[in-house]
Amino acid sequence: MKTYTKQKLTFDQFLEQCPEEGLYELVDGEIVEVRATRNHDVANFLLFGFNDEIRQLNLNYVVNNTAVFKTITANGIEQGRKPDVSVIDKDKWRSNRSAYAALEEPIQLAVEVTSTNWEDDYIDKLDEYQRLGITEYWIVDYLAIGLREYLGNPKVPAVFVFLLDAEGKYQCTHFRDSERIVSRTFPELTLTAEQILTA
């Protein structure tokens, strides 16, 4: 009797084979579709809000929802992540504009809006983004589908902002209701949690 095992994809193979339509990530060597819920509205609200901040303050960032970058798990496995919203240093993003490649260095800010893969946002991506050195990471849990340890009991929708400290570890602050989001990337941002969670 023969046993067949499916060969795990490398990050480069993922980039070559990933479908262009839909949202996909490389997880444990396999291309995984990330099904969106209403999160596109929330993600687009943030994308446009960040873009407004960049233009008004003439910041050296680009913001998009198409950036793919490589992360590494604690076990050394390459992952391909595509945040719902990415804020990237403009010089880094435009350094090789003709390349069809993913970023391998940290971006400034990654936003994940909870959907069917919410556990990845709270556990795997949190660890991978910290390991990569992404300065700021947001989880927007507008459905309150995460664990009670994060959202309380009863669960209340929240925006979690993780900032890297001097030791390279994330420190988390959560925002609810009319609380103004505090962002290191956008210190003049005036958005409240409620505005984001109800977008």
Coordinates of N, CA and C in Angstrom, one line a residue:
M1 N 0.8 -1.2 0.0 CA 0.0 0.0 0.0 C 0.9 1.2 0.0
K2 N 0.6 2.2 -0.9 CA 1.4 3.4 -1.0 C 0.7 4.5 -0.3
T3 N 1.5 5.3 0.4 CA 0.9 6.5 1.1 C 1.4 7.7 0.3
Y4 N 0.5 8.6 0.0 CA 0.9 9.8 -0.7 C 0.6 11.0 0.2
T5 N 1.6 11.9 0.3 CA 1.4 13.1 1.0 C 1.6 14.3 0.1
K6 N 0.7 15.3 0.3 CA 0.7 16.5 -0.5 C 2.0 17.3 -0.2
Q7 N 2.7 17.7 -1.1 CA 3.9 18.5 -0.9 C 3.5 19.9 -0.5
K8 N 4.1 20.4 0.5 CA 3.8 21.7 1.0 C 4.5 22.7 0.0
L9 N 3.8 23.8 -0.2 CA 4.3 24.9 -1.1 C 5.3 25.8 -0.4
T10 N 6.3 26.2 -1.1 CA 7.2 27.3 -0.6 C 6.5 28.6 -0.8
F11 N 7.0 29.6 -0.2 CA 6.5 31.0 -0.4 C 6.5 31.4 -1.9
D12 N 7.6 31.1 -2.6 CA 7.7 31.5 -4.0 C 6.7 30.7 -4.8
Q13 N 6.4 29.4 -4.5 CA 5.4 28.7 -5.2 C 4.0 29.2 -5.0
F14 N 3.8 29.7 -3.7 CA 2.5 30.3 -3.4 C 2.3 31.6 -4.3
L15 N 3.3 32.4 -4.4 CA 3.2 33.6 -5.3 C 2.9 33.2 -6.7
E16 N 3.5 32.2 -7.2 CA 3.2 31.7 -8.6 C 1.8 31.1 -8.8
Q17 N 1.3 30.4 -7.8 CA 0.1 29.6 -7.9 C -1.1 30.3 -7.4
C18 N -1.0 31.3 -6.6 CA -2.1 31.9 -5.9 C -3.1 32.5 -6.9
P19 N -4.4 32.2 -6.8 CA -5.4 32.7 -7.7 C -5.4 34.2 -7.6
E20 N -5.7 34.9 -8.7 CA -5.8 36.4 -8.7 C -7.1 36.9 -8.2
E21 N -8.2 36.1 -8.3 CA -9.5 36.5 -7.8 C -9.7 35.9 -6.4
G22 N -10.1 36.8 -5.5 CA -10.4 36.3 -4.1 C -9.2 36.6 -3.2
L23 N -9.4 36.3 -1.9 CA -8.4 36.5 -0.9 C -7.8 35.2 -0.5
Y24 N -6.5 35.1 -0.6 CA -5.8 33.9 -0.3 C -4.5 34.2 0.5
E25 N -4.2 33.2 1.4 CA -2.9 33.3 2.1 C -2.2 31.9 2.1
L26 N -0.9 31.9 2.3 CA -0.2 30.7 2.4 C -0.2 30.3 3.9
V27 N -0.8 29.2 4.3 CA -0.8 28.8 5.7 C -0.4 27.4 5.8
D28 N 0.7 27.1 6.5 CA 1.2 25.8 6.7 C 1.4 25.1 5.3
G29 N 2.0 25.8 4.4 CA 2.3 25.2 3.1 C 1.2 25.0 2.1
E30 N 0.0 25.5 2.4 CA -1.2 25.4 1.6 C -1.8 26.7 1.3
I31 N -2.4 26.9 0.1 CA -3.1 28.1 -0.3 C -4.5 28.0 0.4
V32 N -4.8 28.9 1.2 CA -6.1 28.9 1.9 C -6.9 30.2 1.6
E33 N -8.1 30.0 1.2 CA -9.0 31.1 0.9 C -9.5 31.7 2.2
V34 N -9.5 33.0 2.3 CA -10.0 33.7 3.4 C -11.3 34.3 3.0
R35 N -12.4 33.8 3.5 CA -13.7 34.3 3.2 C -14.0 35.5 3.9
A36 N -14.4 36.5 3.2 CA -14.7 37.8 3.8 C -16.2 37.8 4.2
T37 N -16.4 38.5 5.4 CA -17.8 38.8 5.8 C -18.0 40.2 5.4
R38 N -18.7 41.0 6.2 CA -18.9 42.4 5.9 C -17.6 43.2 6.0
N39 N -16.5 42.5 6.4 CA -15.2 43.2 6.7 C -14.7 44.1 5.6
H40 N -15.2 43.9 4.3 CA -14.7 44.7 3.2 C -15.2 46.2 3.5
D41 N -16.4 46.4 4.0 CA -16.8 47.8 4.3 C -15.9 48.4 5.4
V42 N -15.6 47.6 6.4 CA -14.8 48.1 7.5 C -13.4 48.4 7.0
A43 N -12.8 47.5 6.2 CA -11.5 47.6 5.7 C -11.4 48.8 4.8
N44 N -12.4 49.0 3.9 CA -12.4 50.1 3.0 C -12.5 51.4 3.7
F45 N -13.3 51.5 4.8 CA -13.4 52.7 5.6 C -12.0 53.1 6.1
L46 N -11.3 52.1 6.6 CA -9.9 52.4 7.2 C -9.0 52.7 6.0
L47 N -9.0 52.0 4.9 CA -8.2 52.3 3.8 C -8.3 53.8 3.4
F48 N -9.6 54.2 3.2 CA -9.8 55.6 2.8 C -9.4 56.6 3.9
G49 N -9.7 56.2 5.1 CA -9.3 57.1 6.2 C -7.8 57.3 6.4
F50 N -7.1 56.2 6.2 CA -5.6 56.3 6.3 C -5.1 57.1 5.1
N51 N -5.7 56.8 3.9 CA -5.2 57.6 2.7 C -5.4 59.1 2.9
D52 N -6.6 59.5 3.5 CA -6.8 60.9 3.8 C -5.7 61.5 4.7
E53 N -5.4 60.7 5.8 CA -4.3 61.2 6.7 C -3.0 61.3 6.0
I54 N -2.7 60.4 5.1 CA -1.4 60.4 4.4 C -1.3 61.7 3.5
R55 N -2.4 61.9 2.8 CA -2.5 63.1 1.9 C -2.4 64.4 2.7
Q56 N -3.3 64.5 3.8 CA -3.4 65.8 4.5 C -2.1 66.1 5.2
L57 N -1.4 65.1 5.7 CA -0.2 65.3 6.5 C 1.1 65.1 5.7
N58 N 0.9 64.8 4.4 CA 2.1 64.6 3.5 C 3.0 63.5 4.1
L59 N 2.5 62.4 4.5 CA 3.3 61.3 5.1 C 3.9 60.4 4.0
N60 N 5.0 59.9 4.3 CA 5.7 59.0 3.3 C 5.3 57.6 3.4
Y61 N 3.9 57.4 3.2 CA 3.3 56.0 3.3 C 2.5 55.8 2.0
V62 N 2.2 54.6 1.7 CA 1.2 54.2 0.8 C 0.3 53.2 1.6
V63 N -1.0 53.2 1.2 CA -1.9 52.3 1.9 C -2.6 51.5 0.8
N64 N -2.8 50.2 1.0 CA -3.5 49.4 0.0 C -4.0 48.1 0.7
N65 N -4.7 47.4 -0.1 CA -5.3 46.1 0.4 C -4.8 44.9 -0.5
T66 N -3.7 45.1 -1.2 CA -3.2 44.1 -2.1 C -1.8 43.6 -1.7
A67 N -1.2 44.2 -0.7 CA 0.2 43.8 -0.4 C 0.3 42.4 0.2
V68 N 1.2 41.6 -0.2 CA 1.5 40.3 0.3 C 2.9 40.3 0.9
F69 N 3.1 39.8 2.1 CA 4.4 39.7 2.6 C 4.6 38.3 3.3
K70 N 5.9 38.0 3.4 CA 6.3 36.7 4.0 C 6.5 36.9 5.5
T71 N 5.9 35.9 6.2 CA 6.2 35.8 7.6 C 6.8 34.5 7.9
I72 N 7.3 34.3 9.1 CA 7.9 33.0 9.5 C 7.3 32.6 10.9
T73 N 6.8 31.4 11.0 CA 6.2 31.0 12.3 C 7.3 30.6 13.2
A74 N 6.9 30.4 14.5 CA 7.9 30.0 15.5 C 8.6 28.7 15.1
N75 N 8.0 27.9 14.3 CA 8.6 26.6 13.9 C 9.4 26.8 12.6
G76 N 9.5 28.0 12.1 CA 10.3 28.2 10.9 C 9.6 28.0 9.6
I77 N 8.3 27.9 9.6 CA 7.5 27.7 8.4 C 7.2 29.1 7.8
E78 N 7.4 29.1 6.4 CA 7.1 30.4 5.7 C 5.6 30.5 5.5
Q79 N 5.0 31.7 5.7 CA 3.6 31.9 5.5 C 3.5 33.1 4.6
G80 N 2.5 33.2 3.8 CA 2.2 34.3 2.9 C 1.0 35.0 3.4
R81 N 1.1 36.3 3.9 CA 0.0 37.0 4.5 C -0.4 38.2 3.7
K82 N -1.7 38.5 3.7 CA -2.2 39.6 2.9 C -3.2 40.3 3.8
P83 N -2.8 41.3 4.6 CA -3.7 42.0 5.5 C -4.8 42.7 4.8
D84 N -5.9 42.9 5.5 CA -7.0 43.6 4.9 C -6.7 45.0 4.5
V85 N -5.8 45.6 5.3 CA -5.2 47.0 5.0 C -3.8 47.0 5.4
S86 N -2.9 47.5 4.5 CA -1.5 47.6 4.8 C -1.0 49.1 4.6
V87 N -0.3 49.5 5.6 CA 0.4 50.9 5.4 C 1.9 50.6 5.4
I88 N 2.5 51.1 4.2 CA 3.9 50.7 3.9 C 4.7 52.0 3.6
D89 N 5.9 52.0 4.1 CA 6.8 53.1 3.7 C 6.8 53.2 2.2
K90 N 6.6 54.4 1.7 CA 6.5 54.6 0.3 C 7.8 54.3 -0.5
D91 N 8.9 54.6 0.1 CA 10.2 54.3 -0.5 C 10.4 52.8 -0.6
K92 N 10.0 52.1 0.4 CA 10.2 50.6 0.4 C 9.2 50.0 -0.7
W93 N 8.0 50.5 -0.7 CA 7.0 50.0 -1.6 C 7.4 50.2 -3.1
R94 N 8.0 51.4 -3.3 CA 8.3 51.8 -4.7 C 9.7 51.5 -5.1
S95 N 10.5 50.8 -4.3 CA 11.9 50.5 -4.6 C 12.1 49.6 -5.8
N96 N 11.1 48.8 -6.1 CA 11.2 47.9 -7.3 C 9.8 47.8 -7.8
R97 N 9.3 48.8 -8.5 CA 7.9 48.8 -8.9 C 7.5 47.8 -9.9
S98 N 8.4 47.3 -10.7 CA 8.1 46.4 -11.7 C 8.1 44.9 -11.2
A99 N 8.6 44.7 -10.0 CA 8.7 43.3 -9.5 C 7.3 42.8 -9.1
Y100 N 7.1 41.5 -9.5 CA 5.9 40.8 -9.0 C 6.4 39.9 -7.9
A101 N 6.6 40.5 -6.7 CA 7.1 39.8 -5.6 C 6.4 40.4 -4.3
A102 N 6.6 39.6 -3.3 CA 6.1 40.0 -2.0 C 7.1 40.7 -1.2
L103 N 6.7 41.4 -0.2 CA 7.6 42.1 0.7 C 8.1 41.0 1.7
E104 N 9.4 41.2 2.1 CA 10.0 40.3 3.1 C 10.4 41.1 4.3
E105 N 10.3 42.4 4.3 CA 10.6 43.2 5.4 C 9.3 43.8 6.1
P106 N 9.4 44.2 7.3 CA 8.2 44.7 8.0 C 7.6 45.9 7.3
I107 N 6.2 45.9 7.4 CA 5.5 47.1 6.9 C 5.2 47.9 8.2
Q108 N 4.7 49.1 8.0 CA 4.4 50.0 9.1 C 3.2 49.6 10.0
L109 N 2.1 49.3 9.3 CA 0.9 49.0 10.0 C 0.1 47.9 9.2
A110 N -0.4 46.9 9.9 CA -1.2 45.9 9.3 C -2.5 45.9 10.0
V111 N -3.6 45.8 9.3 CA -5.0 45.7 9.9 C -5.6 44.4 9.4
E112 N -6.1 43.7 10.4 CA -6.9 42.5 10.1 C -8.3 42.7 10.6
V113 N -9.3 42.6 9.8 CA -10.7 42.7 10.2 C -11.2 41.3 10.3
T114 N -11.7 40.9 11.5 CA -12.1 39.6 11.8 C -13.1 39.0 10.8
S115 N -12.9 37.8 10.4 CA -13.8 37.1 9.5 C -13.8 35.6 9.9
T116 N -14.0 34.7 8.9 CA -14.0 33.3 9.2 C -12.7 32.8 9.8
N117 N -11.6 33.4 9.6 CA -10.3 33.0 10.1 C -9.9 33.8 11.3
W118 N -10.8 34.2 12.2 CA -10.5 35.1 13.3 C -9.5 34.6 14.2
E119 N -9.4 33.3 14.4 CA -8.4 32.7 15.3 C -7.0 33.0 14.8
D120 N -6.8 33.0 13.4 CA -5.5 33.4 12.9 C -5.1 34.8 13.3
D121 N -6.1 35.7 13.2 CA -5.8 37.1 13.5 C -5.3 37.3 15.0
Y122 N -5.9 36.6 15.9 CA -5.6 36.7 17.3 C -4.4 35.9 17.8
I123 N -4.1 34.8 17.1 CA -3.0 33.9 17.5 C -1.8 33.9 16.5
D124 N -2.1 33.3 15.3 CA -1.0 33.1 14.4 C -0.4 34.4 13.8
K125 N -1.3 35.3 13.3 CA -0.8 36.5 12.7 C -0.2 37.4 13.8
L126 N -0.8 37.4 14.9 CA -0.2 38.3 16.0 C 1.2 37.9 16.3
D127 N 1.5 36.6 16.4 CA 2.9 36.1 16.6 C 3.8 36.4 15.4
E128 N 3.3 36.1 14.2 CA 4.1 36.3 13.0 C 4.4 37.7 12.7
Y129 N 3.4 38.6 12.9 CA 3.7 40.0 12.7 C 4.6 40.6 13.7
Q130 N 4.5 40.2 14.9 CA 5.5 40.6 16.0 C 6.9 40.1 15.6
R131 N 7.0 38.8 15.2 CA 8.2 38.2 14.8 C 8.9 38.9 13.7
L132 N 8.1 39.4 12.7 CA 8.6 40.1 11.5 C 9.0 41.5 11.9
G133 N 8.4 42.1 12.9 CA 8.7 43.4 13.4 C 7.8 44.5 12.8
I134 N 6.5 44.1 12.5 CA 5.6 45.1 12.1 C 5.2 46.0 13.3
T135 N 5.5 47.3 13.1 CA 5.4 48.3 14.2 C 4.1 48.4 14.8
E136 N 3.0 48.3 14.0 CA 1.7 48.5 14.6 C 0.7 47.5 13.9
Y137 N -0.1 46.8 14.7 CA -1.0 45.8 14.2 C -2.4 46.0 14.8
W138 N -3.4 46.1 14.0 CA -4.7 46.3 14.5 C -5.6 45.1 14.2
I139 N -6.4 44.7 15.2 CA -7.5 43.7 14.9 C -8.8 44.4 15.2
V140 N -9.6 44.4 14.1 CA -10.9 45.1 14.2 C -11.9 44.0 14.4
D141 N -12.4 43.7 15.6 CA -13.4 42.7 15.8 C -14.8 43.3 15.9
Y142 N -15.3 43.7 14.8 CA -16.6 44.3 14.8 C -17.8 43.4 15.1
L143 N -17.6 42.1 14.9 CA -18.6 41.1 15.2 C -18.5 40.5 16.6
A144 N -17.4 40.9 17.3 CA -17.2 40.3 18.7 C -17.2 38.8 18.6
I145 N -16.4 38.2 17.7 CA -16.3 36.8 17.5 C -15.1 36.2 18.1
G146 N -14.2 37.0 18.7 CA -13.0 36.5 19.3 C -13.3 35.9 20.7
L147 N -12.3 35.5 21.4 CA -12.4 34.9 22.7 C -12.9 35.9 23.8
R148 N -13.5 35.4 24.8 CA -13.9 36.3 25.9 C -12.7 36.9 26.6
E149 N -11.6 36.2 26.6 CA -10.4 36.8 27.2 C -10.0 38.1 26.6
Y150 N -10.4 38.3 25.3 CA -10.1 39.6 24.6 C -11.2 40.5 24.7
L151 N -12.4 40.0 24.5 CA -13.6 40.9 24.3 C -14.5 41.1 25.6
G152 N -14.2 40.3 26.6 CA -15.0 40.4 27.9 C -16.2 39.5 27.8
N153 N -16.9 39.5 28.9 CA -18.1 38.7 29.1 C -19.2 39.6 29.6
P154 N -20.2 40.0 28.9 CA -20.5 39.5 27.5 C -19.5 40.1 26.5
K155 N -19.3 39.5 25.4 CA -18.4 40.0 24.3 C -18.9 41.3 23.8
V156 N -18.0 42.3 23.7 CA -18.3 43.6 23.1 C -17.3 43.9 22.0
P157 N -17.8 44.3 20.8 CA -16.9 44.6 19.7 C -15.8 45.6 20.1
A158 N -14.6 45.4 19.5 CA -13.5 46.3 19.9 C -12.5 46.4 18.8
V159 N -11.7 47.4 18.9 CA -10.5 47.6 18.0 C -9.3 47.4 18.9
F160 N -8.4 46.4 18.6 CA -7.2 46.2 19.3 C -6.0 46.7 18.6
V161 N -5.2 47.6 19.2 CA -4.0 48.1 18.6 C -2.8 47.6 19.4
F162 N -2.0 46.9 18.7 CA -0.8 46.3 19.2 C 0.4 47.1 18.7
L163 N 1.2 47.6 19.6 CA 2.4 48.4 19.3 C 3.7 47.7 19.8
L164 N 4.7 47.6 18.9 CA 6.0 47.0 19.3 C 6.6 47.9 20.4
D165 N 7.1 47.3 21.4 CA 7.9 48.0 22.4 C 9.4 47.9 22.1
A166 N 10.2 48.4 23.0 CA 11.6 48.5 22.8 C 12.3 47.1 22.7
E167 N 11.6 46.1 23.3 CA 12.1 44.7 23.3 C 11.5 43.9 22.1
G168 N 10.8 44.6 21.2 CA 10.2 43.9 20.1 C 9.0 43.0 20.4
K169 N 8.3 43.4 21.5 CA 7.1 42.6 21.9 C 5.9 43.6 21.8
Y170 N 4.8 43.0 21.4 CA 3.5 43.8 21.2 C 2.9 44.1 22.6
Q171 N 2.5 45.4 22.7 CA 1.7 45.8 23.9 C 0.4 46.2 23.3
C172 N -0.7 45.7 23.9 CA -2.0 45.8 23.4 C -2.9 46.9 24.1
T173 N -3.6 47.7 23.4 CA -4.6 48.5 24.0 C -5.9 48.3 23.2
H174 N -7.0 48.1 23.9 CA -8.3 47.9 23.1 C -9.1 49.2 23.3
F175 N -9.9 49.4 22.3 CA -10.8 50.6 22.2 C -12.2 50.2 21.9
R176 N -13.1 50.8 22.6 CA -14.5 50.5 22.4 C -15.3 51.9 22.3
D177 N -16.5 51.7 21.8 CA -17.5 52.8 21.8 C -16.9 54.1 21.3
S178 N -17.0 55.2 22.1 CA -16.5 56.5 21.6 C -15.1 56.8 21.9
E179 N -14.3 55.8 22.3 CA -12.9 56.0 22.6 C -12.1 56.3 21.3
R180 N -11.3 57.3 21.3 CA -10.5 57.7 20.1 C -9.3 56.7 20.0
I181 N -9.1 56.2 18.8 CA -8.0 55.3 18.5 C -6.7 56.0 18.6
V182 N -5.8 55.4 19.4 CA -4.4 56.0 19.5 C -3.5 55.2 18.6
S183 N -2.9 55.8 17.6 CA -2.0 55.1 16.7 C -0.7 55.8 16.6
R184 N 0.4 55.0 16.6 CA 1.7 55.5 16.5 C 2.0 56.0 15.1
T185 N 1.4 55.3 14.1 CA 1.6 55.6 12.7 C 0.9 56.9 12.3
F186 N -0.3 57.0 12.9 CA -1.2 58.2 12.6 C -1.5 58.9 13.9
P187 N -0.6 59.7 14.4 CA -0.9 60.3 15.8 C -2.0 61.3 15.8
E188 N -2.3 61.8 14.6 CA -3.4 62.9 14.6 C -4.7 62.3 14.1
L189 N -4.8 61.0 14.0 CA -6.0 60.3 13.6 C -7.1 60.6 14.6
T190 N -8.3 60.9 14.2 CA -9.4 61.3 15.1 C -10.6 60.3 15.1
L191 N -10.3 59.1 14.5 CA -11.4 58.1 14.4 C -11.6 57.5 15.8
T192 N -12.9 57.2 16.1 CA -13.3 56.5 17.3 C -13.5 55.0 17.0
A193 N -13.5 54.2 18.0 CA -13.8 52.8 17.8 C -15.2 52.6 17.2
E194 N -16.1 53.3 17.6 CA -17.5 53.2 17.1 C -17.6 53.5 15.6
Q195 N -16.9 54.5 15.2 CA -16.9 54.9 13.8 C -16.4 53.7 12.9
I196 N -15.3 53.1 13.4 CA -14.7 51.9 12.7 C -15.6 50.7 12.7
L197 N -16.1 50.4 13.9 CA -16.9 49.2 14.2 C -18.2 49.2 13.5
T198 N -18.8 50.4 13.2 CA -20.1 50.5 12.5 C -20.0 50.9 11.1
A199 N -18.8 50.9 10.5 CA -18.6 51.4 9.1 C -19.4 50.5 8.2

